[in-house]
C-alpha atoms as one frame of an Amber mdcrd trajectory, in Angstrom:
protein
  21.019  38.782 -50.974  20.744  39.018 -47.175  17.811  36.570 -47.219  20.064
  34.113 -49.039  22.734  34.535 -46.369  20.122  33.911 -43.671  18.982  30.682
 -45.358  22.599  29.529 -45.780  23.265  30.164 -42.090  20.127  28.245 -41.077
  21.337  25.332 -43.193  24.587  25.203 -41.235  22.712  25.194 -37.870  19.896
  22.714 -38.606  21.744  19.845 -40.258  20.830  16.247 -40.922  23.165  15.229
 -38.111  21.440  17.450 -35.575  21.788  20.957 -34.162  25.193  22.626 -34.728
  25.388  26.067 -33.150  27.517  28.793 -34.684  27.221  32.560 -34.344  25.593
  34.355 -37.312  28.104  36.632 -39.035  27.691  38.823 -42.088  23.942  39.451
 -41.633  22.396  42.878 -41.311  19.136  44.530 -40.257  16.093  42.357 -39.526
  17.856  39.214 -40.806  20.635  39.708 -38.255  18.125  40.304 -35.426  16.122
  37.174 -36.396  19.286  35.087 -36.653  20.430  36.219 -33.209  17.044  35.243
 -31.697  17.228  31.811 -33.358  20.811  31.405 -32.141  19.777  32.294 -28.546
  16.810  29.901 -28.475  18.835  27.052 -29.991  21.477  27.630 -27.340  18.865
  27.206 -24.621  17.588  23.983 -26.211  21.106  22.611 -26.457  21.792  23.432
 -22.795  18.499  21.903 -21.583  19.077  18.783 -23.655  22.534  18.199 -22.194
  21.269  18.757 -18.625  18.330  16.396 -19.107  20.494  13.656 -20.644  22.852
  13.952 -17.681  19.864  13.568 -15.343  18.594  10.522 -17.232  22.015   8.899
 -17.170  22.261   9.497 -13.418  18.781   7.984 -12.783  19.543   4.982 -14.983
  22.729   4.346 -13.013  20.819   4.733  -9.705  18.089   2.262 -10.748  20.688
  -0.279 -11.826  22.611   0.144  -8.559  19.347  -0.174  -6.563  18.561  -3.513
  -8.198  22.099  -4.707  -7.501  21.716  -3.595  -3.866  18.465  -5.572  -3.526
  20.157  -8.640  -4.995  22.990  -8.245  -2.477  20.527  -7.984   0.436  18.680
 -11.114  -0.704  21.895 -13.149  -0.885  23.221 -11.842   2.443  19.852 -12.436
   4.106  19.918 -16.073   2.916  23.357 -16.754   4.451  23.105 -19.869   6.629
  26.127 -19.441   8.949  24.654 -16.281  10.450  25.984 -17.013  13.948  29.647
 -16.678  12.858  30.047 -12.893  12.650  33.502 -12.966  11.039  32.328 -15.449
   8.392  29.229 -13.299   7.813  31.422 -10.216   7.308  33.682 -12.050   4.846
  30.682 -13.340   2.921  29.176  -9.821   2.886  32.344  -8.398   1.348  32.319
 -11.113  -1.341  28.677 -10.326  -2.163  29.345  -6.564  -2.314  32.313  -7.123
  -4.610  30.363  -9.457  -6.918  26.869  -7.932  -6.924  27.780  -4.224  -6.674
  31.026  -4.564  -8.676  32.937  -2.755  -5.947  36.638  -3.542  -6.219  37.721
  -2.352  -2.792  35.648  -2.625   0.385  36.123  -3.613   4.022  34.283  -3.988
   7.340  35.714  -2.709  10.603  34.036  -3.548  13.925  34.172  -1.655  17.214
  36.004  -3.469  20.004  34.338  -4.378  23.307  35.714  -1.273  25.001  34.499
   0.995  22.212  37.906   2.656  21.833  39.144   1.307  18.488  38.057  -0.265
  15.217  39.296  -3.698  14.146  39.501  -4.800  10.510  37.555  -8.087  10.241
  37.066  -8.521   6.486  38.120  -6.912   3.228  37.845  -7.501  -0.488  40.292
  -6.416  -3.181  42.638  -3.879  -1.615  40.299  -3.590   1.379  42.942  -4.942
   3.772  45.423  -2.272   2.705  43.735   1.025   1.995  42.337   1.427   5.516
  45.659   2.771   6.737  47.241   3.598   3.413  49.620   0.617   3.206  49.693
  -3.177   3.388  47.991  -4.271   6.579  47.397  -7.508   8.405  44.069  -8.776
   9.624  42.952  -7.324  12.989  44.600  -3.978  12.230  43.207  -1.371  14.647
  42.351   2.318  14.277  41.599   4.483  17.298  38.223   6.191  17.501  38.518
   9.704  16.098  41.603   8.941  13.959  41.320   9.100  10.179  38.117   8.869
   8.192  36.959   5.529   9.661  37.676   6.733  13.198  35.739   9.949  12.641
  32.712   8.078  11.280  32.763   5.693  14.263  32.966   8.686  16.603  30.175
  10.796  15.056  27.913   8.200  13.397  27.829  10.343  10.229  29.144   9.045
   6.899  32.141  10.706   5.253  32.717  10.815   1.508  36.192  11.904   0.420
  36.206  12.740  -3.317  40.027  12.923  -3.419  41.982  11.253  -0.620  45.290
  12.657  -1.833  44.185  16.101  -0.628  42.140  14.939   2.400  43.947  15.484
   5.745  41.764  12.818   7.408  43.217  10.091   5.175  46.485   9.384   6.982
  49.572   7.672   5.521  48.350   7.935   1.941  50.117   5.460  -0.355  49.834
   5.958  -4.133  50.508   2.264  -4.803  47.130   1.354  -3.279  45.405   3.148
  -6.208  42.677   4.848  -4.151  41.347   8.220  -5.261  37.900   8.497  -3.668
  36.645   6.940  -0.438  33.264   6.467   1.226  32.933   5.412   4.863  29.494
   4.795   6.410  28.609   3.765   9.987  27.129   0.357  10.824  24.423   0.753
  13.463  22.373  -1.548  15.650  19.376   0.149  17.296  21.086   3.545  16.764
  24.267   2.254  18.433  27.419   2.374  16.295  29.041  -1.086  16.051  31.404
  -0.595  13.109  32.010   1.025   9.720  31.890   0.050   6.047  34.679   1.367
   3.800  34.387   1.658   0.011  37.068   3.036  -2.297  37.541   3.634  -6.003
  40.568   4.573  -8.149  38.526   7.350  -9.796  38.140  10.810  -8.231  34.557
  11.723  -7.128  33.301   8.169  -7.719  30.455   8.309  -5.172  27.472  10.540
  -5.996  24.571  11.300  -3.631  22.396   8.415  -4.893  25.211   5.895  -4.480
  25.903   7.188  -0.964  22.223   6.787   0.012  22.235   3.187  -1.233  25.407
   2.422   0.694  23.867   3.883   3.874  20.825   1.625   3.347  23.112  -1.382
   2.844  25.078  -0.526   5.997  21.823  -0.498   8.007  20.951  -3.911   6.573
  24.417  -5.253   7.428  24.002  -3.866  10.964  20.707  -5.747  11.304  22.322
  -9.005  10.121  25.263  -8.575  12.530  22.792  -7.832  15.347  20.903 -11.036
  14.576  24.172 -12.990  14.589  25.122 -11.432  17.925  21.737 -12.243  19.421
  21.980 -15.829  18.149  25.330 -16.176  19.900  24.044 -14.600  23.099  21.015
 -16.907  23.169  23.217 -19.951  22.539  25.661 -18.930  25.275  22.785 -18.144
  27.609  21.228 -21.565  27.017  24.541 -23.306  27.696  25.097 -21.273  30.821
  21.547 -21.957  31.946  21.985 -25.695  31.442  25.171 -25.711  33.490  23.456
 -23.708  36.198  20.462 -26.049  36.245  22.706 -29.095  36.531  24.681 -27.520
  39.337  21.557 -26.496  41.220  20.051 -29.957  40.772  23.049 -31.596  42.430
  23.079 -29.069  45.231  19.350 -29.447  45.834  19.658 -33.224  46.033  22.482
 -32.958  48.615  21.415 -30.046  50.786  17.908 -29.599  52.060  18.848 -26.236
  53.575  19.579 -24.762  50.134  16.147 -25.951  49.024  14.566 -23.864  51.781
  16.616 -20.821  50.758  15.575 -21.317  47.174  11.898 -21.420  48.167  12.253
 -18.112  49.972  13.593 -16.529  46.794  11.194 -18.345  44.487   9.096 -15.301
  43.599  12.116 -13.361  42.377  13.443 -16.326  40.394  10.063 -16.823  38.743
   9.965 -13.163  37.789  13.437 -13.380  36.230  12.525 -16.606  34.406   9.328
 -15.047  33.023  11.268 -11.990  31.882  13.827 -14.214  30.147  11.000 -16.136
  28.479   9.520 -12.893  27.218  12.874 -11.916  25.791  13.072 -15.255  23.980
   9.569 -14.732  22.601  10.619 -11.292  21.396  13.578 -12.835  19.580  11.295
 -15.421  17.971   9.085 -12.596  16.737  12.096 -10.901  15.147  13.245 -14.251
  13.698   9.802 -14.723  12.182  10.030 -11.235  10.676  13.395 -12.047   9.146
  11.938 -15.263   7.715   9.382 -13.069   5.926  12.095 -10.668   4.701  12.914
 -12.694   1.579   9.277 -12.640   0.489   8.973  -8.915   1.270  12.062  -8.174
  -0.850  10.416 -10.122  -3.656   7.373  -7.880  -3.262   9.586  -4.795  -3.496
  11.194  -6.128  -6.667   7.730  -6.776  -8.082   6.498  -3.281  -7.182   9.623
  -1.743  -8.709   9.188  -3.568 -12.034   6.354  -1.341 -13.280   7.964   2.057
 -12.440  11.252   0.868 -13.965   9.402  -0.046 -17.158   7.668   3.348 -17.099
  11.014   5.146 -16.719  12.458   3.100 -19.591   9.524   3.936 -21.862   9.802
   7.610 -20.901  13.501   7.638 -21.866  12.723   6.008 -25.224   9.924   8.512
 -25.808  12.351  11.387 -25.161  14.755   9.966 -27.708  11.972   9.693 -30.293
  10.703  13.195 -29.457  14.203  14.569 -29.872  14.613  12.796 -33.210  11.270
  14.208 -34.424  12.016  17.735 -33.247   9.180  17.698 -30.694  11.404  18.314
 -27.665  10.602  21.594 -25.919  10.452  22.987 -22.371   6.909  21.777 -21.718
   7.648  18.321 -23.114  10.782  18.007 -20.976   9.011  19.244 -17.810   6.285
  16.620 -18.265   8.869  13.867 -18.822  10.797  14.886 -15.693   7.582  14.940
 -13.602   6.626  11.448 -14.802  10.084  10.060 -14.074  10.374  11.663 -10.601
   6.895  10.384  -9.625   8.060   6.850 -10.420  11.288   7.347  -8.455   9.270
   8.712  -5.479   7.048   5.612  -5.577  10.135   3.364  -5.519  11.566   5.344
  -2.578   8.270   5.010  -0.642   8.375   1.240  -1.189  11.786   1.085   0.514
  10.501   3.282   3.406   7.490   0.978   3.899   9.827  -2.022   3.951  12.134
  -0.434   6.531   9.242   0.682   8.769   7.652  -2.787   8.716  10.775  -4.440
  10.100  11.358  -1.788  12.772  10.326  -3.363  16.112   7.866  -1.476  18.327
   9.575  -0.621  21.628   6.506   0.387  23.627   2.748   0.251  23.459   1.097
   3.066  21.531  -2.422   3.968  20.473  -3.098   3.006  16.863  -5.935   2.580
  14.379  -6.526  -1.106  13.626  -8.096  -0.518  10.197  -5.290   1.845   9.134
  -2.669  -0.708  10.229  -4.373  -3.444   8.173  -4.646  -1.161   5.140  -0.975
  -0.121   5.403   0.094  -3.761   5.376  -2.200  -4.879   2.549  -1.073  -1.976
   0.368   2.433  -3.468   0.490   1.382  -7.009  -0.507  -1.835  -6.605  -2.504
  -0.063  -7.100  -5.840   1.312 -10.520  -4.936  -2.209 -11.655  -4.000  -3.567
 -10.307  -7.280  -0.911 -12.299  -9.105  -2.239 -15.389  -7.311  -5.790 -14.459
  -8.433  -6.865 -13.710  -4.843  -9.054 -10.731  -3.924  -8.466  -9.141  -0.498
 -11.275  -6.909   0.815 -11.352  -4.789   3.996 -14.624  -3.599   5.518 -15.512
  -1.851   8.769 -18.982  -1.565  10.246 -20.591   1.831  10.735 -19.648   3.667
  13.968 -16.884   1.177  14.734 -14.394   2.247  17.397 -11.082   1.378  15.736
  -8.399   2.469  18.196  -6.583   0.093  20.524  -3.297   0.116  22.414  -0.398
  -2.176  21.586   2.444  -2.758  19.136   1.370  -1.754  15.591   4.285  -3.360
  13.707   3.878  -6.660  15.563   0.120  -6.485  14.892   0.852  -6.053  11.162
   3.118  -9.077  11.374   0.188 -11.128  12.746  -2.051  -9.999   9.872   0.714
 -10.891   7.375   1.079 -14.408   8.858  -2.660 -15.042   8.612  -2.898 -13.672
   5.048   0.032 -15.831   3.909  -1.577 -18.937   5.431  -4.852 -18.134   3.637
  -3.012 -17.625   0.368  -1.218 -20.975   0.742  -4.517 -22.729   1.528  -6.267
 -21.217  -1.506  -3.327 -22.076  -3.777  -3.210 -25.645  -2.448  -6.965 -26.093
  -2.975  -6.660 -24.712  -6.493  -3.748 -27.050  -7.332  -5.461 -30.187  -6.002
  -9.013 -29.393  -7.161 -10.648 -30.166 -10.477 -12.308 -26.792 -11.021 -10.627
 -23.377 -10.774 -11.670 -21.093  -7.908 -11.480 -17.351  -7.428  -9.542 -16.743
  -4.235 -11.317 -14.593  -1.648 -10.018 -13.192   1.656 -12.459 -10.994   3.554
 -11.309  -8.820   6.475 -14.233  -7.450   8.510 -13.741  -5.101  11.467 -16.376
  -4.283  14.070 -17.087  -4.016  17.796 -18.735  -6.519  20.106 -22.196  -5.839
  21.523 -20.801  -4.158  24.638 -18.524  -1.937  22.531 -15.395  -2.646  24.577
 -13.721  -4.970  22.052 -12.510  -4.641  18.464 -13.225  -7.846  16.498 -11.166
  -8.502  13.349 -12.511 -11.394  11.263 -10.259 -12.821   8.512 -12.082 -15.414
   6.384 -10.893 -17.237   3.241 -12.284 -19.842   0.837  -9.264 -22.150   1.001
 -11.175 -25.259   2.129 -10.779 -24.860   5.880  -8.613 -26.750   8.390  -9.054
 -30.508   9.044 -10.875 -30.956  12.344  -8.297 -33.401  13.725  -5.527 -30.739
  13.590  -7.439 -27.480  14.097  -6.623 -27.511  17.833  -2.879 -27.876  17.116
  -2.203 -25.054  14.656  -1.160 -22.597  17.394   1.359 -24.995  18.922   5.044
 -24.073  18.452   6.822 -25.751  15.522   3.639 -27.487  14.344   3.278 -27.111
  10.565   1.314 -28.723   7.764   3.720 -27.451   5.085   6.490 -30.011   5.553
  10.028 -28.725   5.098   8.733 -25.414   3.720   7.089 -24.451   7.036   8.693
 -23.282  10.274   5.745 -23.827  12.614   6.309 -20.543  14.454   4.092 -18.162
  12.450   0.732 -18.817  14.118   2.365 -19.604  17.468   4.071 -16.203  17.514
   0.872 -14.551  16.234  -1.056 -15.933  19.201   1.740 -14.884  21.572   1.741
 -11.324  20.204  -2.045 -10.935  20.419  -2.711 -12.689  23.724   0.494 -12.274
  25.785   1.784  -8.932  24.528  -1.465  -7.109  23.638  -3.967  -8.734  26.039
  -6.342  -9.915  23.297  -7.440 -13.282  21.922  -6.762 -15.154  18.664  -9.032
 -18.092  17.751  -9.819 -20.144  14.640 -12.842 -21.953  13.240 -14.071 -23.335
   9.915 -16.843 -21.412   8.168 -18.391 -21.467   4.675 -15.765 -23.580   2.925
 -12.781 -21.882   4.485 -11.004 -20.899   7.673 -11.899 -17.889   9.804  -9.451
 -16.415  12.303 -10.866 -14.010  14.881  -8.750 -11.399  16.663 -10.232  -9.618
  19.665  -8.517  -6.517  21.095  -9.546  -4.118  23.828 -10.875  -0.705  22.830
  -8.579   2.056  24.013  -9.665   3.788  27.220 -10.516   7.417  26.518 -12.388
  10.237  28.177 -16.137  10.191  27.589 -15.949  13.297  25.450 -13.211  11.837
  23.240 -14.629   8.417  22.439 -16.699   9.692  19.532 -13.537  11.009  17.885
 -12.147   7.479  17.783 -15.043   6.072  15.751 -15.248   5.425  12.020 -17.954
   7.344  10.162 -19.005   5.671   6.873
């Protein structure tokens, strides 16, 4: 009779609709002990299942938000009126509202004195919730006051899960329909220039993953605002310089004495002019990097596609395993490991992207081969998609260390690789027989051992002899409207002016070969062997 009761109880727990837990009552002896063990284990399974489904839902939401954030960055990065900061801020708010589906957001910028924040753009209720009521444009908040003022003062984001109970949220107004608020700093080279405000009518609307994405977006917005500011400064500087040149020209034509004074100060003026020219070249380098940003974001999206598919398949497999009764602790642990490995890969892709666009502030010692490998690892997939093989080889006992700017050096390698890819693609499109694209990167030392020679050779058909001497000239391009003409010019400037090397080109074996020569780093005699590659 007790066995019958046990079977009846099991039938109520393991039903066709799934697991339905209920405490075993009315059982005695061994049947009661067995039922209690089954009840305990089923309880654990039910708890683990709920926790894992919550984790999966959170990751799915984070992946979707990440893709939306990338789409927002692409659209903001393509904005043409970048010099108008207020227009850029308004456009950014429109993109955030549309792409991220954020109802309420605003941008506040620090004034010139650094004492208060000024509201420059808002979307939805963004022009009201900053101070808790209806506000006008150019509303100001003192540094240190409220949530936005605190963030501008400390440079640390603040997330308020419930503003109605948050003392930092002053003049709270229920009609604004704000329950949770996130405020993140906007930085330019670690300097705070403003804040981004996001709000939601739901309490605790911003989880940790969403906050991290918003911090990443705020850094991107800071970079765009910095570029706009630099554009304006360069434009104003050019206008001021032109006025100054005109004025000096008139004075020089009228007063011979001023000409003599100018000659006495010529050395200092030349030094200042050279320094200004270097600053302009630096800005062109950054502009060239930003021109490559759209393509790099495309590479990130491509590299994310496979891990997103893997996560999706893993989720479907969990559902099938659950339906078939195969879900256990070991199965769940394996599924979590697989999913987190994919998420870690996606996070590393973003870190690589951020590090690539971070300008090098001073010369450092770096390994040339490692720098080339770090860059190619980011873009190898796009070359594979174009049926182009990229190989990297270093000769035995090669001294690989030099001194310079590693990120700018990577930018040079990227420019050359992209040109080779375009040449191979063009040859393939115009030719009658298909070709396998090949780009060979060979690294070695010269005979004296005091130079590192990087050879980059492709099979893209080479460069016509009548233009080969012009390819390093500024704004010279063979790509029509699609080219800017600054890629190879800036590459030569980086290698020769900034790093003291040489960059040359020649045709060889049905393709172009670009040769980079850099000085070997000076080291003590006992240390030089440590800087060599052993293969």
